[in-house]
Coordinates of N, CA and C in Angstrom, one line a residue:
X1 N -12.7 0.8 12.0 CA -13.8 0.4 11.4 C -14.9 1.3 11.6
X2 N -14.9 2.0 12.9 CA -16.2 3.2 12.9 C -16.2 3.9 11.9
X3 N -15.1 4.6 11.7 CA -15.2 5.8 10.7 C -15.5 5.0 9.1
X4 N -15.0 3.5 9.0 CA -15.9 3.2 7.5 C -17.2 3.0 7.6
X5 N -17.8 2.5 9.0 CA -19.3 2.6 8.8 C -19.8 4.2 8.7
X6 N -19.4 5.1 9.0 CA -19.7 6.4 9.1 C -19.7 7.0 7.5
X7 N -18.8 6.5 6.9 CA -18.6 6.5 5.4 C -19.4 5.8 4.7
X8 N -19.7 5.1 5.1 CA -20.6 3.9 4.5 C -21.6 4.6 3.3
X9 N -22.7 5.4 4.1 CA -23.9 6.1 3.2 C -23.5 7.0 2.5
X10 N -22.1 7.5 2.3 CA -21.8 8.0 1.2 C -21.8 7.3 0.1
X11 N -21.2 5.8 -0.2 CA -21.1 4.8 -1.0 C -22.9 4.7 -1.5
X12 N -23.6 4.7 -0.6 CA -24.8 4.2 -1.0 C -25.6 5.4 -1.5
X13 N -25.6 6.5 -1.2 CA -26.0 7.8 -2.4 C -25.6 7.9 -3.3
X14 N -24.3 7.1 -3.7 CA -24.1 7.4 -5.3 C -25.0 6.3 -6.2
X15 N -25.7 5.6 -5.3 CA -26.3 4.6 -6.1 C -28.0 4.6 -6.0
X16 N -28.4 5.9 -5.5 CA -30.1 6.0 -5.3 C -30.2 7.3 -5.6
X17 N -29.9 8.0 -6.7 CA -30.4 9.3 -7.3 C -31.5 9.2 -8.1
X18 N -32.0 7.9 -8.4 CA -33.3 8.0 -8.8 C -34.3 6.7 -8.4
X19 N -33.8 6.1 -7.3 CA -34.5 4.9 -6.7 C -36.0 5.6 -6.3
X20 N -35.9 6.6 -6.0 CA -37.4 7.2 -5.4 C -38.4 7.3 -6.9
X21 N -38.2 7.6 -7.9 CA -39.1 7.8 -8.9 C -40.0 6.9 -9.0
X22 N -41.5 7.7 -9.4 CA -42.6 6.6 -9.6 C -42.4 6.6 -11.0
X23 N -41.8 5.3 -11.6 CA -42.0 5.3 -12.8 C -42.8 3.7 -12.9
X24 N -43.2 3.7 -14.2 CA -43.8 2.3 -14.5 C -42.7 1.1 -14.1
X25 N -43.4 0.1 -13.4 CA -42.1 -1.0 -12.9 C -42.5 -2.3 -13.7
X26 N -41.7 -3.1 -13.5 CA -41.8 -4.8 -13.6 C -42.7 -5.4 -13.0
X27 N -43.9 -5.9 -13.2 CA -44.7 -6.7 -12.4 C -43.7 -7.8 -11.5
X28 N -44.0 -7.6 -10.3 CA -43.2 -8.8 -9.5 C -44.1 -9.7 -9.0
X29 N -45.3 -9.5 -8.1 CA -46.1 -10.9 -7.8 C -47.3 -10.2 -7.2
X30 N -48.5 -11.1 -7.7 CA -50.0 -10.3 -7.5 C -50.5 -11.0 -6.0
X31 N -51.4 -10.3 -5.3 CA -51.6 -11.1 -4.1 C -53.4 -11.0 -4.2
X32 N -53.9 -11.8 -3.9 CA -55.3 -11.7 -4.3 C -56.0 -11.2 -2.7
X33 N -57.1 -10.4 -3.0 CA -57.9 -9.5 -1.9 C -59.1 -10.0 -2.2
X34 N -59.7 -9.4 -1.0 CA -61.2 -9.2 -1.2 C -61.7 -8.6 -2.1
X35 N -61.2 -7.2 -2.5 CA -61.5 -6.5 -3.9 C -61.1 -6.6 -5.1
X36 N -60.4 -8.1 -5.2 CA -59.7 -8.1 -6.7 C -58.3 -8.6 -6.0
X37 N -57.4 -8.2 -7.1 CA -55.8 -8.7 -7.3 C -55.1 -7.7 -7.3
X38 N -54.4 -7.3 -6.5 CA -53.2 -6.3 -6.0 C -51.9 -6.7 -7.0
X39 N -51.6 -6.0 -7.3 CA -50.2 -6.3 -8.2 C -49.2 -5.4 -8.2
X40 N -48.1 -6.0 -7.5 CA -46.7 -5.1 -6.8 C -45.9 -5.1 -8.1
X41 N -45.2 -4.1 -8.3 CA -44.3 -3.9 -9.3 C -42.9 -3.4 -8.7
X42 N -41.6 -3.6 -9.4 CA -40.3 -3.5 -9.1 C -39.9 -2.2 -10.2
X43 N -39.5 -1.2 -9.6 CA -38.9 -0.2 -10.7 C -37.5 -0.9 -11.1
X44 N -37.2 -0.1 -12.3 CA -35.7 -0.7 -12.7 C -35.3 0.2 -11.9
X45 N -35.2 1.3 -11.3 CA -34.1 2.0 -10.5 C -34.0 1.1 -9.4
X46 N -34.7 0.5 -8.8 CA -34.6 -0.3 -7.6 C -34.0 -1.6 -8.0
X47 N -34.3 -1.9 -9.1 CA -33.7 -3.3 -9.6 C -32.1 -3.1 -9.7
X48 N -32.0 -1.9 -10.2 CA -30.4 -1.6 -10.5 C -29.8 -1.4 -9.4
X49 N -30.3 -0.5 -8.3 CA -29.9 -0.4 -7.1 C -29.7 -2.1 -6.1
X50 N -30.4 -2.7 -6.4 CA -29.9 -4.0 -5.9 C -29.1 -4.8 -6.5
X51 N -28.9 -4.6 -7.8 CA -27.9 -5.6 -8.5 C -26.4 -4.3 -8.3
X52 N -26.2 -3.3 -8.0 CA -25.0 -2.5 -7.8 C -24.6 -2.7 -6.1
X53 N -26.0 -3.3 -5.4 CA -25.4 -3.4 -4.0 C -24.5 -4.7 -4.0
X54 N -25.1 -5.8 -5.0 CA -24.2 -7.0 -4.8 C -23.1 -7.3 -5.4
X55 N -22.7 -5.9 -6.2 CA -21.3 -5.9 -6.7 C -20.5 -4.5 -5.9
X56 N -21.1 -4.1 -4.9 CA -20.4 -3.2 -4.3 C -19.2 -3.6 -3.6
X57 N -19.1 -4.8 -2.8 CA -18.0 -5.1 -2.0 C -16.7 -5.3 -3.1
X58 N -17.0 -6.2 -4.2 CA -15.9 -6.1 -5.1 C -15.5 -4.8 -5.8
X59 N -16.1 -4.1 -5.7 CA -15.8 -2.5 -6.1 C -14.8 -1.9 -5.3
X60 N -15.6 -1.9 -4.0 CA -14.6 -1.2 -3.0 C -13.5 -1.8 -2.7
X61 N -13.4 -3.6 -2.8 CA -12.1 -4.2 -2.7 C -11.1 -3.6 -3.9
X62 N -11.3 -3.5 -5.0 CA -10.6 -3.0 -6.0 C -10.3 -1.8 -6.0
X63 N -10.8 -0.6 -5.1 CA -10.5 0.5 -4.9 C -9.6 1.0 -4.1
X64 N -9.1 -0.4 -2.9 CA -8.4 -0.3 -2.1 C -7.1 -0.8 -2.0
X65 N -6.4 -0.8 -1.0 CA -5.2 -1.6 -0.6 C -5.3 -3.2 -0.9
X66 N -6.7 -3.7 -0.6 CA -6.5 -5.0 -0.4 C -6.2 -5.8 -1.9
X67 N -6.2 -5.5 -2.8 CA -5.7 -6.2 -3.9 C -3.9 -6.9 -4.0
X68 N -3.3 -5.7 -3.9 CA -2.0 -5.7 -3.4 C -1.7 -6.9 -2.4
X69 N -2.1 -6.8 -1.2 CA -2.3 -7.4 0.0 C -2.5 -8.7 0.0
X70 N -3.9 -9.1 -0.4 CA -3.9 -10.6 -0.9 C -3.4 -11.4 -1.6
X71 N -2.4 -10.4 -2.7 CA -1.9 -11.3 -3.8 C -0.4 -11.7 -3.3
X72 N 0.1 -10.3 -2.8 CA 1.5 -10.8 -1.9 C 1.3 -12.2 -0.8
X73 N -0.1 -12.0 -0.1 CA 0.0 -13.4 0.9 C 0.1 -14.5 0.1
X74 N -0.9 -14.3 -0.6 CA -0.8 -15.7 -1.5 C 0.3 -16.4 -2.3
X75 N 1.1 -15.6 -2.6 CA 2.2 -15.8 -3.1 C 3.5 -16.2 -2.3
X76 N 3.4 -15.5 -0.7 CA 4.2 -15.9 0.1 C 4.0 -17.2 0.8
X77 N 2.5 -17.8 0.9 CA 2.1 -19.0 0.9 C 2.6 -20.0 0.1
X78 N 2.6 -20.1 -1.3 CA 3.2 -21.0 -2.4 C 4.8 -21.0 -2.5
X79 N 5.2 -19.6 -2.3 CA 6.7 -19.5 -1.7 C 7.4 -20.6 -0.4
X80 N 6.3 -20.6 0.5 CA 6.8 -21.5 1.8 C 6.5 -23.0 1.3
X81 N 5.6 -23.4 0.6 CA 5.3 -24.5 0.3 C 4.7 -25.4 1.2
X82 N 3.6 -24.5 2.2 CA 3.0 -25.2 3.3 C 1.6 -25.8 2.7
X83 N 1.4 -25.6 1.4 CA 0.3 -26.2 1.2 C -0.7 -25.2 1.7
X84 N -2.2 -25.7 1.8 CA -3.4 -24.4 2.6 C -2.9 -24.2 3.9
X85 N -1.6 -23.9 4.2 CA -1.1 -23.1 5.8 C -0.6 -22.1 5.5
X86 N -1.2 -20.6 6.0 CA -2.3 -20.4 6.4 C -3.5 -20.6 5.5
X87 N -4.8 -21.0 6.0 CA -5.9 -21.3 5.3 C -6.2 -20.2 4.8
X88 N -7.1 -20.3 3.7 CA -7.5 -19.0 3.0 C -8.5 -18.2 4.1
X89 N -9.5 -18.5 4.7 CA -9.9 -17.6 5.6 C -9.2 -16.6 6.3
X90 N -7.8 -17.5 7.1 CA -7.0 -16.7 7.7 C -6.5 -15.3 6.7
X91 N -5.9 -15.8 5.3 CA -5.1 -14.8 4.6 C -6.2 -13.8 4.5
X92 N -7.5 -14.1 3.9 CA -8.6 -12.7 3.6 C -8.7 -12.2 4.9
X93 N -8.7 -12.9 5.9 CA -9.0 -11.9 7.6 C -7.9 -10.9 7.4
X94 N -6.2 -11.4 7.5 CA -5.4 -10.6 7.6 C -5.0 -9.4 6.5
X95 N -5.7 -10.0 5.3 CA -5.8 -8.9 4.2 C -6.8 -7.7 4.5
X96 N -8.0 -8.4 4.9 CA -8.9 -7.4 5.3 C -8.4 -6.2 6.2
X97 N -7.9 -6.7 7.3 CA -7.6 -5.9 8.6 C -6.6 -5.2 8.2
X98 N -5.6 -5.7 7.5 CA -4.3 -4.8 6.8 C -4.8 -3.7 6.0
X99 N -6.1 -4.1 5.1 CA -6.6 -3.2 4.2 C -7.0 -2.0 5.2
X100 N -7.8 -2.3 6.1 CA -8.4 -1.1 6.9 C -7.7 -0.5 7.6
X101 N -6.2 -0.8 7.9 CA -5.4 0.0 8.7 C -4.6 1.0 7.7
X102 N -4.5 0.3 6.4 CA -3.8 1.3 5.5 C -4.9 2.4 4.8
X103 N -5.8 2.1 4.8 CA -7.1 3.0 4.6 C -7.4 4.1 5.2
X104 N -7.2 3.7 6.6 CA -7.7 4.5 7.7 C -7.7 6.1 7.4
X105 N -6.2 6.7 6.9 CA -6.1 7.8 6.9 C -7.2 8.3 5.8
X106 N -7.4 7.3 4.6 CA -8.3 8.0 3.8 C -9.8 8.1 4.4
X107 N -9.9 7.0 4.9 CA -11.6 6.9 5.6 C -11.5 8.0 6.5
X108 N -10.4 8.2 7.3 CA -10.6 9.5 8.1 C -11.1 10.8 7.6
X109 N -10.2 10.9 6.3 CA -10.3 12.1 5.8 C -11.9 12.3 5.0
X110 N -12.5 11.2 4.5 CA -13.9 11.1 3.9 C -14.9 11.5 5.0
X111 N -14.4 11.1 6.0 CA -15.2 11.4 7.3 C -15.5 12.7 7.8
X112 N -14.2 13.5 7.5 CA -14.2 14.6 8.1 C -14.7 15.7 7.2
X113 N -14.4 15.5 5.6 CA -14.8 16.4 4.5 C -15.9 16.3 4.1
X114 N -16.3 15.0 4.2 CA -17.9 14.7 3.2 C -18.9 14.3 4.0
X115 N -18.6 13.1 5.1 CA -19.9 12.9 5.8 C -20.1 13.8 7.0
X116 N -19.2 14.3 7.7 CA -19.7 15.3 8.7 C -20.5 16.1 8.1
X117 N -19.9 17.1 7.1 CA -21.0 18.2 6.8 C -22.1 17.7 6.2
X118 N -22.1 16.5 5.5 CA -23.6 15.8 5.1 C -24.5 15.8 6.1
X119 N -24.0 15.1 7.4 CA -25.0 14.5 8.4 C -25.3 16.0 8.8
X120 N -24.2 16.8 9.1 CA -25.0 18.3 9.6 C -25.7 18.9 8.7
X121 N -25.9 18.4 7.6 CA -26.9 19.3 6.3 C -26.4 20.4 6.2
X122 N -25.2 20.7 6.0 CA -24.4 21.9 5.6 C -24.0 21.5 3.7
X123 N -24.2 20.5 3.5 CA -24.3 20.2 2.3 C -24.7 19.1 1.6
X124 N -25.2 19.0 0.6 CA -25.8 18.1 -0.3 C -25.2 16.8 -0.5
X125 N -26.3 15.9 -1.0 CA -25.8 14.5 -1.3 C -24.7 14.4 -2.5
X126 N -25.1 15.1 -3.4 CA -23.7 15.4 -4.6 C -22.5 16.2 -4.3
X127 N -22.6 17.0 -3.3 CA -21.5 17.8 -2.9 C -20.7 16.7 -2.1
X128 N -21.4 15.8 -1.3 CA -20.8 15.1 -0.3 C -20.0 14.1 -1.0
X129 N -20.7 13.7 -2.3 CA -19.8 12.6 -2.8 C -18.7 13.1 -3.9
X130 N -18.9 14.4 -4.4 CA -17.6 14.9 -5.0 C -16.7 15.5 -4.1
X131 N -16.7 15.4 -2.7 CA -15.9 15.7 -1.7 C -15.1 14.4 -1.5
X132 N -16.0 13.4 -1.4 CA -15.6 11.8 -0.9 C -14.6 11.3 -1.9
X133 N -14.8 11.8 -3.3 CA -14.3 11.2 -4.2 C -12.3 11.6 -4.0
X134 N -12.5 12.6 -3.5 CA -10.6 13.0 -3.9 C -9.9 12.6 -2.8
X135 N -10.2 12.2 -1.6 CA -9.0 11.6 -1.0 C -9.2 10.0 -1.7
X136 N -9.9 9.5 -2.3 CA -10.0 8.2 -2.7 C -9.1 8.2 -3.8
X137 N -9.5 9.0 -4.9 CA -8.6 9.4 -6.0 C -7.5 9.3 -5.9
X138 N -6.8 10.5 -4.9 CA -5.7 10.9 -4.5 C -4.7 9.3 -4.1
X139 N -5.2 8.6 -3.3 CA -4.9 7.5 -2.8 C -4.2 6.6 -4.1
X140 N -5.5 6.3 -4.8 CA -5.4 5.7 -5.8 C -4.1 6.1 -7.0
X141 N -4.1 7.6 -7.2 CA -3.1 7.9 -8.3 C -1.7 7.9 -7.7
X142 N -1.8 8.0 -6.5 CA -0.3 7.8 -5.8 C 0.1 6.3 -5.8
X143 N -0.7 5.3 -6.3 CA -0.4 4.0 -6.3 C -0.2 3.6 -7.8
X144 N -0.7 4.5 -8.6 CA -0.9 4.3 -10.1 C 0.2 4.6 -10.8
X145 N 1.0 4.0 -11.9 CA 2.0 4.4 -12.6 C 1.3 5.2 -13.6
X146 N 2.0 5.9 -14.4 CA 1.6 6.9 -15.2 C 1.2 6.0 -16.4
X147 N 2.2 5.4 -17.0 CA 2.1 4.8 -18.4 C 0.8 3.9 -18.2
X148 N 0.2 3.5 -17.2 CA -1.2 2.8 -17.0 C -2.3 3.6 -17.1
X149 N -1.9 4.7 -16.5 CA -3.2 5.5 -16.9 C -2.9 6.1 -18.2
X150 N -2.1 6.5 -18.8 CA -2.1 6.5 -20.5 C -2.7 5.4 -21.2
X151 N -2.4 4.4 -20.7 CA -2.8 3.2 -21.8 C -4.1 3.4 -21.9
X152 N -4.9 3.3 -20.5 CA -6.4 3.4 -20.6 C -7.0 4.4 -21.1
X153 N -6.3 5.6 -20.9 CA -6.8 7.1 -21.4 C -6.9 6.9 -23.1
X154 N -5.8 5.9 -23.7 CA -6.0 5.8 -25.0 C -6.9 4.9 -25.4
X155 N -7.1 4.0 -24.6 CA -8.3 2.9 -25.2 C -9.6 3.3 -24.9
X156 N -9.8 4.6 -24.1 CA -11.1 4.9 -23.9 C -11.0 6.2 -24.9
X157 N -9.8 6.7 -25.9 CA -10.1 7.6 -26.6 C -10.3 9.0 -25.9
X158 N -9.3 9.3 -25.0 CA -9.2 10.3 -24.6 C -8.2 11.2 -25.0
X159 N -7.7 12.2 -24.8 CA -6.7 13.4 -25.0 C -5.7 13.7 -24.1
X160 N -6.1 13.2 -23.0 CA -5.4 13.5 -21.6 C -6.3 14.4 -20.8
X161 N -5.7 14.7 -19.6 CA -6.5 15.7 -18.8 C -5.7 16.7 -18.1
X162 N -6.0 17.9 -17.6 CA -5.4 18.6 -17.2 C -4.9 18.4 -15.9
X163 N -5.3 17.6 -15.1 CA -5.1 17.7 -13.7 C -5.2 16.6 -13.5
X164 N -4.3 15.8 -12.3 CA -4.6 14.3 -12.4 C -5.9 14.0 -12.0
X165 N -6.7 15.0 -10.7 CA -7.6 14.5 -10.2 C -8.9 14.7 -11.3
X166 N -8.6 15.0 -12.4 CA -9.6 15.0 -13.4 C -9.8 13.7 -14.2
X167 N -8.9 12.9 -13.9 CA -9.2 11.4 -14.3 C -10.5 10.8 -13.7
X168 N -11.1 10.4 -14.6 CA -12.3 10.0 -14.2 C -12.1 8.4 -13.7
X169 N -12.7 7.9 -12.5 CA -13.2 6.6 -12.2 C -13.0 5.6 -13.2
X170 N -13.6 5.5 -14.3 CA -13.7 4.7 -15.2 C -12.3 4.2 -15.9
X171 N -11.6 5.3 -15.8 CA -10.4 5.5 -16.3 C -9.1 4.9 -15.3
X172 N -9.6 5.5 -14.2 CA -8.5 5.4 -12.9 C -8.2 3.8 -12.3
X173 N -9.7 3.4 -12.1 CA -9.7 2.0 -11.2 C -9.2 1.0 -12.0
X174 N -9.4 0.7 -13.4 CA -8.5 -0.3 -14.1 C -7.2 0.1 -14.2
X175 N -6.7 1.2 -14.3 CA -5.0 1.5 -14.4 C -4.4 1.3 -13.0
X176 N -5.6 1.5 -11.8 CA -5.2 1.5 -10.4 C -4.7 -0.6 -10.3
X177 N -5.8 -0.7 -11.1 CA -5.9 -2.7 -10.7 C -4.5 -2.9 -11.2
X178 N -4.4 -2.5 -12.6 CA -3.4 -2.9 -13.2 C -1.8 -2.7 -12.6
X179 N -1.7 -1.6 -12.0 CA -0.3 -1.2 -11.4 C -0.3 -2.0 -10.1
X180 N -1.7 -2.3 -9.5 CA -1.5 -3.0 -8.2 C -0.8 -4.6 -8.4
X181 N -1.6 -4.8 -9.6 CA -1.2 -6.4 -9.9 C 0.2 -6.3 -10.0
X182 N 0.7 -5.5 -10.7 CA 2.3 -5.4 -11.2 C 2.8 -5.4 -10.2
X183 N 2.7 -4.2 -9.3 CA 3.5 -3.8 -7.5 C 3.8 -5.8 -7.2
X184 N 2.5 -6.0 -6.8 CA 2.4 -7.3 -6.0 C 2.8 -8.2 -6.4
X185 N 3.4 -8.4 -7.8 CA 4.1 -9.6 -8.4 C 5.6 -9.2 -8.3
X186 N 5.7 -8.1 -8.3 CA 7.2 -7.4 -8.1 C 7.8 -8.1 -6.7
X187 N 6.7 -7.4 -5.7 CA 7.2 -7.8 -4.2 C 7.0 -9.4 -3.8
X188 N 6.1 -10.2 -4.6 CA 6.2 -11.6 -4.5 C 7.3 -12.3 -5.4
X189 N 8.0 -11.6 -6.3 CA 9.5 -12.2 -7.0 C 10.4 -12.0 -6.0
X190 N 10.4 -10.9 -4.9 CA 11.6 -10.6 -4.1 C 11.3 -11.5 -2.5
X191 N 10.0 -11.8 -2.5 CA 9.4 -12.9 -1.6 C 10.2 -14.2 -1.7
X192 N 10.0 -14.5 -3.3 CA 10.0 -16.2 -3.5 C 11.5 -16.3 -3.5
X193 N 12.6 -15.3 -3.8 CA 14.2 -15.6 -4.1 C 14.6 -16.6 -2.8
X194 N 14.5 -15.8 -1.6 CA 15.2 -16.6 -0.6 C 14.8 -18.3 -0.4
X195 N 13.5 -18.4 -0.5 CA 12.9 -20.0 -0.5 C 13.5 -20.7 -1.4
X196 N 13.4 -20.0 -3.1 CA 14.2 -20.5 -3.7 C 15.4 -21.3 -4.0
X197 N 16.4 -20.5 -3.0 CA 17.6 -20.5 -2.7 C 17.9 -21.7 -1.8
X198 N 16.7 -21.8 -0.7 CA 17.1 -23.1 0.1 C 16.3 -24.3 -0.9
X199 N 15.3 -24.2 -1.7 CA 15.0 -25.3 -2.5 C 16.5 -26.1 -3.2
X200 N 17.3 -25.0 -3.8 CA 18.1 -25.5 -4.6 C 19.2 -26.0 -3.7
X201 N 19.3 -25.4 -2.9 CA 20.4 -25.9 -1.7 C 20.2 -27.5 -1.1
X202 N 18.8 -27.1 -1.1 CA 18.6 -28.7 -0.6 C 18.7 -29.7 -1.4
X203 N 17.9 -29.9 -2.7 CA 18.3 -30.5 -3.8 C 19.6 -30.9 -4.3
X204 N 20.3 -30.1 -4.3 CA 21.9 -30.1 -4.5 C 22.7 -31.2 -3.7
X205 N 22.3 -30.8 -2.3 CA 23.1 -31.5 -1.5 C 22.4 -33.3 -1.4
X206 N 20.7 -33.2 -1.6 CA 20.1 -34.6 -1.5 C 20.9 -35.2 -3.1
X207 N 20.7 -34.9 -4.0 CA 21.5 -35.1 -5.0 C 23.1 -35.7 -5.2
X208 N 24.0 -34.7 -4.3 CA 25.3 -35.3 -4.0 C 25.5 -36.3 -2.9
X209 N 24.2 -36.4 -2.3 CA 24.5 -37.8 -1.2 C 24.0 -38.9 -1.7
X210 N 23.3 -39.1 -3.4 CA 22.8 -40.0 -3.8 C 21.2 -40.2 -3.1
X211 N 20.5 -39.4 -2.7 CA 19.3 -39.7 -2.3 C 18.2 -39.0 -3.1
X212 N 18.2 -39.3 -4.4 CA 17.5 -38.7 -5.3 C 16.1 -39.4 -5.0
X213 N 15.6 -40.3 -4.2 CA 14.5 -40.8 -4.2 C 13.5 -39.8 -3.2
X214 N 14.4 -38.9 -2.5 CA 13.6 -38.2 -1.2 C 13.2 -36.6 -2.1
X215 N 11.9 -36.4 -1.7 CA 11.7 -35.1 -2.3 C 12.3 -34.1 -1.5
X216 N 12.6 -33.0 -2.6 CA 13.7 -32.3 -2.1 C 12.5 -31.0 -1.1
X217 N 11.6 -30.8 -1.6 CA 10.5 -29.9 -0.7 C 10.2 -30.4 0.4
X218 N 10.2 -31.5 0.8 CA 9.8 -32.5 2.1 C 10.8 -32.1 3.1
X219 N 12.1 -32.0 2.6 CA 13.1 -31.5 3.4 C 13.7 -30.2 3.5
X220 N 13.2 -29.4 2.3 CA 13.3 -28.0 2.4 C 12.3 -26.8 3.4
X221 N 11.4 -27.5 3.4 CA 10.0 -27.0 4.4 C 10.5 -26.4 5.7
X222 N 10.6 -27.9 6.1 CA 11.3 -27.3 8.0 C 12.3 -26.0 7.8
X223 N 13.2 -26.3 7.1 CA 14.4 -25.1 6.9 C 14.0 -23.7 6.5
X224 N 12.8 -23.6 5.7 CA 12.1 -22.5 5.1 C 11.3 -21.9 6.1
X225 N 10.4 -22.9 6.7 CA 9.9 -22.4 8.1 C 10.6 -21.9 9.1
X226 N 11.9 -22.4 9.6 CA 12.8 -22.2 10.6 C 13.2 -20.6 10.3
X227 N 13.4 -20.3 8.9 CA 14.2 -19.4 8.5 C 13.1 -17.8 8.4
X228 N 12.1 -18.5 8.2 CA 10.8 -17.3 8.1 C 10.8 -16.6 9.9
X229 N 10.9 -17.7 10.5 CA 10.3 -17.8 11.8 C 11.4 -16.8 12.5
X230 N 12.6 -17.1 12.3 CA 13.8 -16.5 12.9 C 14.0 -15.0 12.4
X231 N 13.4 -14.8 11.3 CA 13.9 -13.1 11.0 C 12.6 -12.5 11.0
X232 N 11.8 -13.2 12.0 CA 10.3 -12.3 12.1 C 9.4 -12.2 10.7
X233 N 9.5 -13.1 10.0 CA 8.8 -12.8 8.7 C 7.5 -12.3 8.6
X234 N 6.5 -12.5 9.2 CA 5.1 -11.9 9.4 C 5.3 -10.5 9.8
X235 N 6.2 -10.0 10.6 CA 6.1 -8.7 11.5 C 6.7 -8.1 10.0
X236 N 7.8 -8.6 9.5 CA 8.5 -7.9 8.0 C 7.4 -7.7 7.0
X237 N 6.9 -8.7 6.7 CA 5.9 -8.9 5.4 C 4.9 -8.0 5.7
X238 N 3.9 -8.1 7.1 CA 3.0 -6.9 7.2 C 3.7 -5.2 7.1
X239 N 4.4 -5.4 8.2 CA 5.2 -3.9 7.8 C 5.4 -3.4 6.6
X240 N 6.2 -4.2 5.8 CA 6.8 -3.7 4.7 C 5.3 -3.6 3.8
X241 N 4.7 -4.4 3.6 CA 3.3 -4.1 2.8 C 2.6 -2.6 3.0
X242 N 2.1 -2.8 4.6 CA 1.7 -1.6 4.7 C 2.5 -0.1 4.4
X243 N 3.9 -0.3 4.4 CA 4.7 1.0 4.3 C 4.8 1.2 2.9
X244 N 4.9 0.2 1.8 CA 4.5 0.1 0.6 C 3.6 1.3 0.1
X245 N 2.6 1.4 0.7 CA 1.5 2.3 0.2 C 1.8 3.8 0.5
X246 N 2.9 4.2 1.2 CA 2.8 5.4 1.7 C 4.5 5.8 2.0
X247 N 5.1 5.2 0.9 CA 6.8 5.3 1.0 C 7.1 6.8 0.6

């Protein structure tokens, strides 16, 4: 997380290229003084910066491993049939810390090739942003399917790119998110199968015993929880999720 805080200024630099420009602004409020009325304005650049900062967390999460992890954990909870256990706060916390773990090599590389030279004054802000973009693109390209990239290149009206790193973020990000959704659903399907089998077995046994008034999920829940604990399910799921990004 320390490296993440070090790399954070590079993200902010991408949003402030014109924030200090002395352009006419939108009147924000006025203050009565002894000499008259003082009007304070808000420049369009600052307004755009404030809006971008409010969207920044969502943008960063969509460009990292968070999407796949949180969807798989949500599907796992639904497969267990334990209602809201674990609660949403716990799942989001697990997803965030596992995301930091998965993204740590990328954050470390951004810190080494972009932030440290920029902090030392060896390179400018634009050069630092260009360098920081490369590790993030490499991570996203490694997880993105070629047909998803081709789909969004076609939608954008492009004719292809000479190298994978030439794909702009405006094309790469939606293609990456689409691939992550597909991958997370495939993993969720594999997680669902054992629990569905337990539900079917329990439902068949209850029907054969004539206990049709008993809810099968009520009986199968303890068996699913016991199976999940016996096979060390949380460790397997977390380890497999982390390894799926660097297979």
